[in-house]
GROMACS .gro file of C-alpha atoms in nm:
model
  289
    1MET     CA    1  11.585  10.594  11.090
    2THR     CA    2  11.901  10.385  11.129
    3GLY     CA    3  12.206  10.393  11.354
    4PRO     CA    4  12.212  10.502  11.719
    5GLU     CA    5  11.913  10.735  11.680
    6GLY     CA    6  11.709  10.453  11.528
    7MET     CA    7  11.791  10.230  11.821
    8ALA     CA    8  11.696  10.506  12.065
    9VAL     CA    9  11.358  10.560  11.897
   10LYS     CA   10  11.268  10.191  11.930
   11ARG     CA   11  11.116  10.258  12.273
   12LEU     CA   12  10.925  10.570  12.169
   13SER     CA   13  10.547  10.527  12.150
   14LEU     CA   14  10.293  10.768  12.007
   15ASN     CA   15   9.984  10.794  12.222
   16GLN     CA   16   9.718  10.845  11.958
   17TRP     CA   17   9.557  11.132  12.151
   18THR     CA   18   9.869  11.338  12.076
   19THR     CA   19   9.773  11.334  11.708
   20ARG     CA   20   9.402  11.332  11.770
   21ARG     CA   21   9.316  11.440  11.413
   22TRP     CA   22   9.445  11.114  11.272
   23SER     CA   23   9.202  10.827  11.225
   24MET     CA   24   9.311  10.487  11.349
   25PRO     CA   25   9.455  10.384  11.009
   26GLU     CA   26   9.628  10.723  10.976
   27ALA     CA   27   9.781  10.695  11.324
   28VAL     CA   28   9.912  10.345  11.255
   29ASP     CA   29  10.047  10.452  10.917
   30GLY     CA   30  10.204  10.761  11.076
   31CYS     CA   31  10.390  10.548  11.329
   32VAL     CA   32  10.525  10.325  11.053
   33ARG     CA   33  10.627  10.617  10.831
   34HIS     CA   34  10.809  10.788  11.118
   35GLY     CA   35  10.991  10.473  11.225
   36LEU     CA   36  10.806  10.418  11.553
   37GLU     CA   37  10.745  10.067  11.678
   38ALA     CA   38  10.470  10.127  11.937
   39ILE     CA   39  10.141  10.308  11.972
   40GLY     CA   40   9.921  10.389  12.271
   41LEU     CA   41   9.552  10.340  12.194
   42TRP     CA   42   9.229  10.483  12.333
   43ARG     CA   43   8.910  10.283  12.364
   44GLU     CA   44   8.689  10.532  12.179
   45PRO     CA   45   8.885  10.528  11.850
   46VAL     CA   46   8.930  10.152  11.886
   47ALA     CA   47   8.553  10.112  11.911
   48GLU     CA   48   8.498  10.345  11.616
   49HIS     CA   49   8.734  10.146  11.394
   50GLY     CA   50   8.632   9.813  11.543
   51LEU     CA   51   8.821   9.605  11.797
   52ASP     CA   52   8.904   9.316  11.566
   53ALA     CA   53   8.992   9.550  11.280
   54THR     CA   54   9.220   9.755  11.506
   55ALA     CA   55   9.398   9.447  11.638
   56LYS     CA   56   9.453   9.325  11.282
   57LEU     CA   57   9.571   9.668  11.163
   58VAL     CA   58   9.823   9.709  11.442
   59ARG     CA   59   9.946   9.351  11.416
   60GLU     CA   60   9.999   9.370  11.039
   61ALA     CA   61  10.185   9.701  11.080
   62GLY     CA   62  10.424   9.531  11.322
   63LEU     CA   63  10.346   9.773  11.606
   64ARG     CA   64  10.329   9.707  11.979
   65VAL     CA   65  10.036   9.850  12.175
   66SER     CA   66  10.214  10.020  12.463
   67SER     CA   67   9.891  10.084  12.652
   68LEU     CA   68   9.515  10.101  12.620
   69CYS     CA   69   9.346  10.400  12.778
   70ARG     CA   70   9.136  10.387  12.969
   71GLY     CA   71   8.954  10.193  13.230
   72GLY     CA   72   8.870  10.314  13.577
   73PHE     CA   73   8.611  10.559  13.711
   74LEU     CA   74   8.553  10.317  13.995
   75THR     CA   75   8.460  10.549  14.279
   76ALA     CA   76   8.084  10.518  14.236
   77GLY     CA   77   8.114  10.155  14.340
   78ASP     CA   78   7.844  10.040  14.098
   79GLN     CA   79   7.809   9.727  13.887
   80GLU     CA   80   7.801   9.926  13.564
   81SER     CA   81   8.155  10.054  13.611
   82LEU     CA   82   8.284   9.707  13.699
   83ASP     CA   83   8.123   9.563  13.386
   84ASP     CA   84   8.273   9.835  13.169
   85ASN     CA   85   8.617   9.770  13.316
   86ARG     CA   86   8.585   9.399  13.242
   87ARG     CA   87   8.506   9.492  12.883
   88ALA     CA   88   8.813   9.717  12.880
   89ILE     CA   89   9.026   9.428  13.008
   90ASP     CA   90   8.892   9.204  12.732
   91GLU     CA   91   8.975   9.474  12.475
   92ALA     CA   92   9.328   9.511  12.613
   93ALA     CA   93   9.376   9.135  12.589
   94GLU     CA   94   9.259   9.131  12.227
   95LEU     CA   95   9.502   9.413  12.144
   96SER     CA   96   9.790   9.253  12.338
   97ALA     CA   97   9.829   9.589  12.513
   98GLY     CA   98  10.120   9.638  12.748
   99SER     CA   99   9.877   9.763  13.011
  100LEU     CA  100   9.526   9.894  13.067
  101VAL     CA  101   9.555  10.241  13.217
  102LEU     CA  102   9.311  10.310  13.500
  103VAL     CA  103   9.202  10.667  13.575
  104VAL     CA  104   9.021  10.577  13.893
  105GLY     CA  105   8.760  10.853  13.909
  106GLY     CA  106   8.686  11.149  14.131
  107LEU     CA  107   8.429  11.211  14.402
  108PRO     CA  108   8.099  11.036  14.324
  109GLY     CA  109   7.863  11.280  14.161
  110VAL     CA  110   8.133  11.521  14.039
  111VAL     CA  111   8.128  11.505  13.660
  112PRO     CA  112   8.446  11.583  13.462
  113GLY     CA  113   8.401  11.906  13.271
  114GLU     CA  114   8.068  11.980  13.439
  115GLY     CA  115   8.117  11.988  13.815
  116PRO     CA  116   7.917  11.858  14.112
  117ARG     CA  117   7.567  11.727  14.066
  118PRO     CA  118   7.308  11.771  14.343
  119GLY     CA  119   7.380  11.533  14.629
  120PHE     CA  120   7.739  11.461  14.527
  121SER     CA  121   7.967  11.298  14.783
  122ARG     CA  122   8.249  11.478  14.966
  123ASP     CA  123   8.373  11.151  15.118
  124LEU     CA  124   8.724  11.136  14.971
  125ALA     CA  125   8.841  10.851  15.194
  126GLY     CA  126   8.533  10.650  15.101
  127ALA     CA  127   8.595  10.708  14.732
  128ARG     CA  128   8.949  10.574  14.764
  129GLU     CA  129   8.821  10.271  14.953
  130ARG     CA  130   8.583  10.191  14.668
  131VAL     CA  131   8.879  10.194  14.429
  132ALA     CA  132   9.050   9.935  14.648
  133GLU     CA  133   8.736   9.722  14.653
  134ALA     CA  134   8.703   9.739  14.275
  135LEU     CA  135   9.066   9.638  14.228
  136ALA     CA  136   9.008   9.330  14.441
  137ASP     CA  137   8.737   9.234  14.193
  138LEU     CA  138   8.913   9.331  13.871
  139ALA     CA  139   9.276   9.226  13.931
  140PRO     CA  140   9.211   8.850  13.921
  141TYR     CA  141   8.994   8.894  13.611
  142ALA     CA  142   9.278   9.085  13.444
  143GLY     CA  143   9.530   8.823  13.551
  144GLU     CA  144   9.326   8.545  13.393
  145ARG     CA  145   9.341   8.732  13.063
  146GLY     CA  146   9.706   8.829  13.078
  147VAL     CA  147   9.632   9.198  13.121
  148ARG     CA  148   9.813   9.430  13.359
  149LEU     CA  149   9.612   9.709  13.521
  150ALA     CA  150   9.809  10.032  13.553
  151LEU     CA  151   9.692  10.278  13.820
  152GLU     CA  152   9.760  10.633  13.707
  153PRO     CA  153   9.783  10.899  13.978
  154LEU     CA  154   9.679  11.238  13.841
  155HIS     CA  155   9.790  11.586  13.944
  156PRO     CA  156   9.595  11.698  14.255
  157MET     CA  157   9.399  11.956  14.055
  158TYR     CA  158   9.207  11.661  13.907
  159CYS     CA  159   9.130  11.495  14.241
  160ALA     CA  160   8.766  11.604  14.264
  161ASP     CA  161   8.651  11.502  13.918
  162ARG     CA  162   8.896  11.255  13.763
  163ALA     CA  163   9.126  11.072  14.004
  164VAL     CA  164   9.124  11.047  14.382
  165LEU     CA  165   9.477  10.906  14.350
  166SER     CA  166   9.712  11.205  14.338
  167THR     CA  167  10.052  11.056  14.419
  168LEU     CA  168  10.258  10.753  14.327
  169LYS     CA  169  10.258  10.659  14.695
  170GLN     CA  170   9.879  10.635  14.697
  171ALA     CA  171   9.880  10.431  14.376
  172LEU     CA  172  10.147  10.194  14.505
  173ASP     CA  173   9.968  10.147  14.836
  174LEU     CA  174   9.665  10.024  14.639
  175ALA     CA  175   9.870   9.816  14.395
  176GLU     CA  176  10.088   9.628  14.644
  177PRO     CA  177   9.826   9.381  14.777
  178HIS     CA  178   9.803   9.239  14.424
  179PRO     CA  179  10.049   9.035  14.215
  180VAL     CA  180  10.288   9.261  14.030
  181GLU     CA  181  10.186   9.114  13.696
  182GLN     CA  182   9.824   9.209  13.764
  183VAL     CA  183   9.851   9.565  13.901
  184GLY     CA  184  10.118   9.824  13.833
  185VAL     CA  185  10.140  10.201  13.815
  186VAL     CA  186  10.186  10.469  13.551
  187VAL     CA  187  10.459  10.727  13.591
  188ASP     CA  188  10.338  11.029  13.394
  189THR     CA  189  10.568  11.330  13.411
  190PHE     CA  190  10.280  11.578  13.386
  191HIS     CA  191  10.119  11.434  13.696
  192VAL     CA  192  10.417  11.356  13.921
  193TRP     CA  193  10.684  11.620  13.849
  194TRP     CA  194  10.573  11.840  14.141
  195ASP     CA  195  10.575  11.565  14.406
  196PRO     CA  196  10.873  11.590  14.646
  197GLU     CA  197  10.843  11.215  14.705
  198ALA     CA  198  10.829  11.122  14.336
  199LEU     CA  199  11.186  10.997  14.296
  200GLY     CA  200  11.169  10.785  14.609
  201GLN     CA  201  10.834  10.640  14.509
  202ILE     CA  202  10.964  10.558  14.160
  203ALA     CA  203  11.247  10.364  14.326
  204ARG     CA  204  10.992  10.191  14.549
  205ALA     CA  205  10.777  10.105  14.246
  206GLY     CA  206  11.048   9.905  14.075
  207GLU     CA  207  10.893   9.635  13.861
  208ARG     CA  208  10.545   9.774  13.927
  209ILE     CA  209  10.613  10.052  13.675
  210ALA     CA  210  10.378   9.947  13.395
  211ALA     CA  211  10.412  10.259  13.179
  212TYR     CA  212  10.623  10.573  13.153
  213GLN     CA  213  10.443  10.864  12.987
  214VAL     CA  214  10.610  11.194  12.907
  215CYS     CA  215  10.491  11.543  12.822
  216ASP     CA  216  10.548  11.887  12.971
  217PHE     CA  217  10.355  12.101  13.221
  218LEU     CA  218  10.264  12.439  13.073
  219VAL     CA  219  10.262  12.765  13.270
  220PRO     CA  220  10.028  12.942  13.271
  221LEU     CA  221   9.773  12.665  13.245
  222PRO     CA  222   9.492  12.719  12.995
  223ALA     CA  223   9.136  12.780  13.111
  224ASP     CA  224   9.066  12.412  13.051
  225VAL     CA  225   9.340  12.261  13.266
  226LEU     CA  226   9.293  11.924  13.098
  227LEU     CA  227   9.470  12.079  12.798
  228GLY     CA  228   9.770  12.201  12.996
  229ARG     CA  229  10.005  11.934  12.859
  230GLY     CA  230  10.280  12.052  12.629
  231MET     CA  231  10.550  11.908  12.407
  232MET     CA  232  10.860  11.817  12.603
  233GLY     CA  233  11.071  12.128  12.643
  234ASP     CA  234  10.781  12.374  12.619
  235GLY     CA  235  10.706  12.377  12.992
  236VAL     CA  236  10.871  12.357  13.333
  237ILE     CA  237  10.952  11.987  13.388
  238ASP     CA  238  11.309  11.870  13.441
  239PHE     CA  239  11.293  11.532  13.267
  240GLY     CA  240  11.643  11.418  13.360
  241PRO     CA  241  11.590  11.312  13.723
  242LEU     CA  242  11.253  11.150  13.653
  243THR     CA  243  11.382  10.956  13.353
  244ALA     CA  244  11.695  10.848  13.538
  245ALA     CA  245  11.486  10.729  13.832
  246VAL     CA  246  11.256  10.526  13.606
  247ALA     CA  247  11.559  10.367  13.440
  248ALA     CA  248  11.725  10.295  13.776
  249ALA     CA  249  11.402  10.126  13.891
  250GLY     CA  250  11.451   9.876  13.610
  251TYR     CA  251  11.188   9.993  13.363
  252THR     CA  252  11.283   9.901  13.005
  253GLY     CA  253  10.944   9.929  12.836
  254ASP     CA  254  10.799  10.177  12.592
  255ILE     CA  255  10.808  10.551  12.660
  256GLU     CA  256  10.481  10.704  12.552
  257VAL     CA  257  10.419  11.067  12.457
  258GLU     CA  258  10.064  11.165  12.557
  259ILE     CA  259   9.968  11.529  12.500
  260PHE     CA  260   9.631  11.700  12.541
  261ASN     CA  261   9.678  12.043  12.384
  262ALA     CA  262   9.448  12.236  12.150
  263ASP     CA  263   9.732  12.391  11.950
  264ILE     CA  264   9.906  12.057  11.901
  265TRP     CA  265   9.579  11.894  11.798
  266ALA     CA  266   9.529  12.170  11.539
  267ALA     CA  267   9.880  12.131  11.397
  268ASP     CA  268   9.991  11.903  11.113
  269PRO     CA  269  10.024  11.561  11.281
  270ASP     CA  270  10.334  11.473  11.079
  271GLU     CA  271  10.504  11.789  11.206
  272VAL     CA  272  10.395  11.701  11.561
  273VAL     CA  273  10.551  11.355  11.537
  274THR     CA  274  10.870  11.495  11.384
  275THR     CA  275  10.903  11.741  11.674
  276MET     CA  276  10.810  11.470  11.924
  277LYS     CA  277  11.089  11.243  11.803
  278GLN     CA  278  11.351  11.517  11.823
  279ARG     CA  279  11.243  11.631  12.169
  280TYR     CA  280  11.243  11.269  12.284
  281LEU     CA  281  11.601  11.227  12.162
  282ASP     CA  282  11.712  11.557  12.314
  283LEU     CA  283  11.528  11.556  12.647
  284ILE     CA  284  11.453  11.192  12.730
  285VAL     CA  285  11.728  10.988  12.564
  286GLY     CA  286  11.965  11.280  12.610
  287SER     CA  287  11.888  11.288  12.981
  288GLY     CA  288  12.029  10.942  13.028
  289GLN     CA  289  11.747  10.704  12.931
   0.00000   0.00000   0.00000
């Protein structure tokens, strides 16, 4: 793609979970064929293809790694989670990822997709405190390796099992004790669109915005609410104010499309990327980005 549209697409990144059917080589090739310059990676497919092989593949394709997902799940406060996050930081460094996204975890003993185990903790404040303690350990380690941790607040419906951070304000409160190059935040439209303080908190975030992720919020939500993300324009989010706020805050990095949706996963990935590019141009670039 050349001309103004080609320039506009330069910031568009395909999060590989959006085209989950593609293998790592297929996802990289798909980005190149569709004229994208960035890709968001997940640790599981990276491990399956091999860390060194993935880094080589992406580098030779001329792609940026907009983010690596994910680290986090820190609320148990155990050594195992800290060790895994150090490994994730090392992986992000090897991939030259723009950030390592942290989904911080829910209440200890509440398992995503399964529910509470016997003896689970209801101590929400304590869980958030353990996230702060883990950040104090991990942020300097990340800084030494040139990796930026990106706290991602999730929609409140995921508070119990996935992320005790539900708002940008909460994420920024935890990020601010640390150097901006070590800890930032993710602005994900699916997770923040509902928040009456979102625009003000985006302005507050400023240079702490480490990633901007876009997709839509579907209504009604499916039975598995994790799969309630839709292609931009298929749900209820007004992307204009959010995108304008992110731009006004000074963010000039990649804009990543991350969609968890059974129908999109079942569709032809090339058709998904074609639609993604057009919706990005219409609803994100067209909204003033």
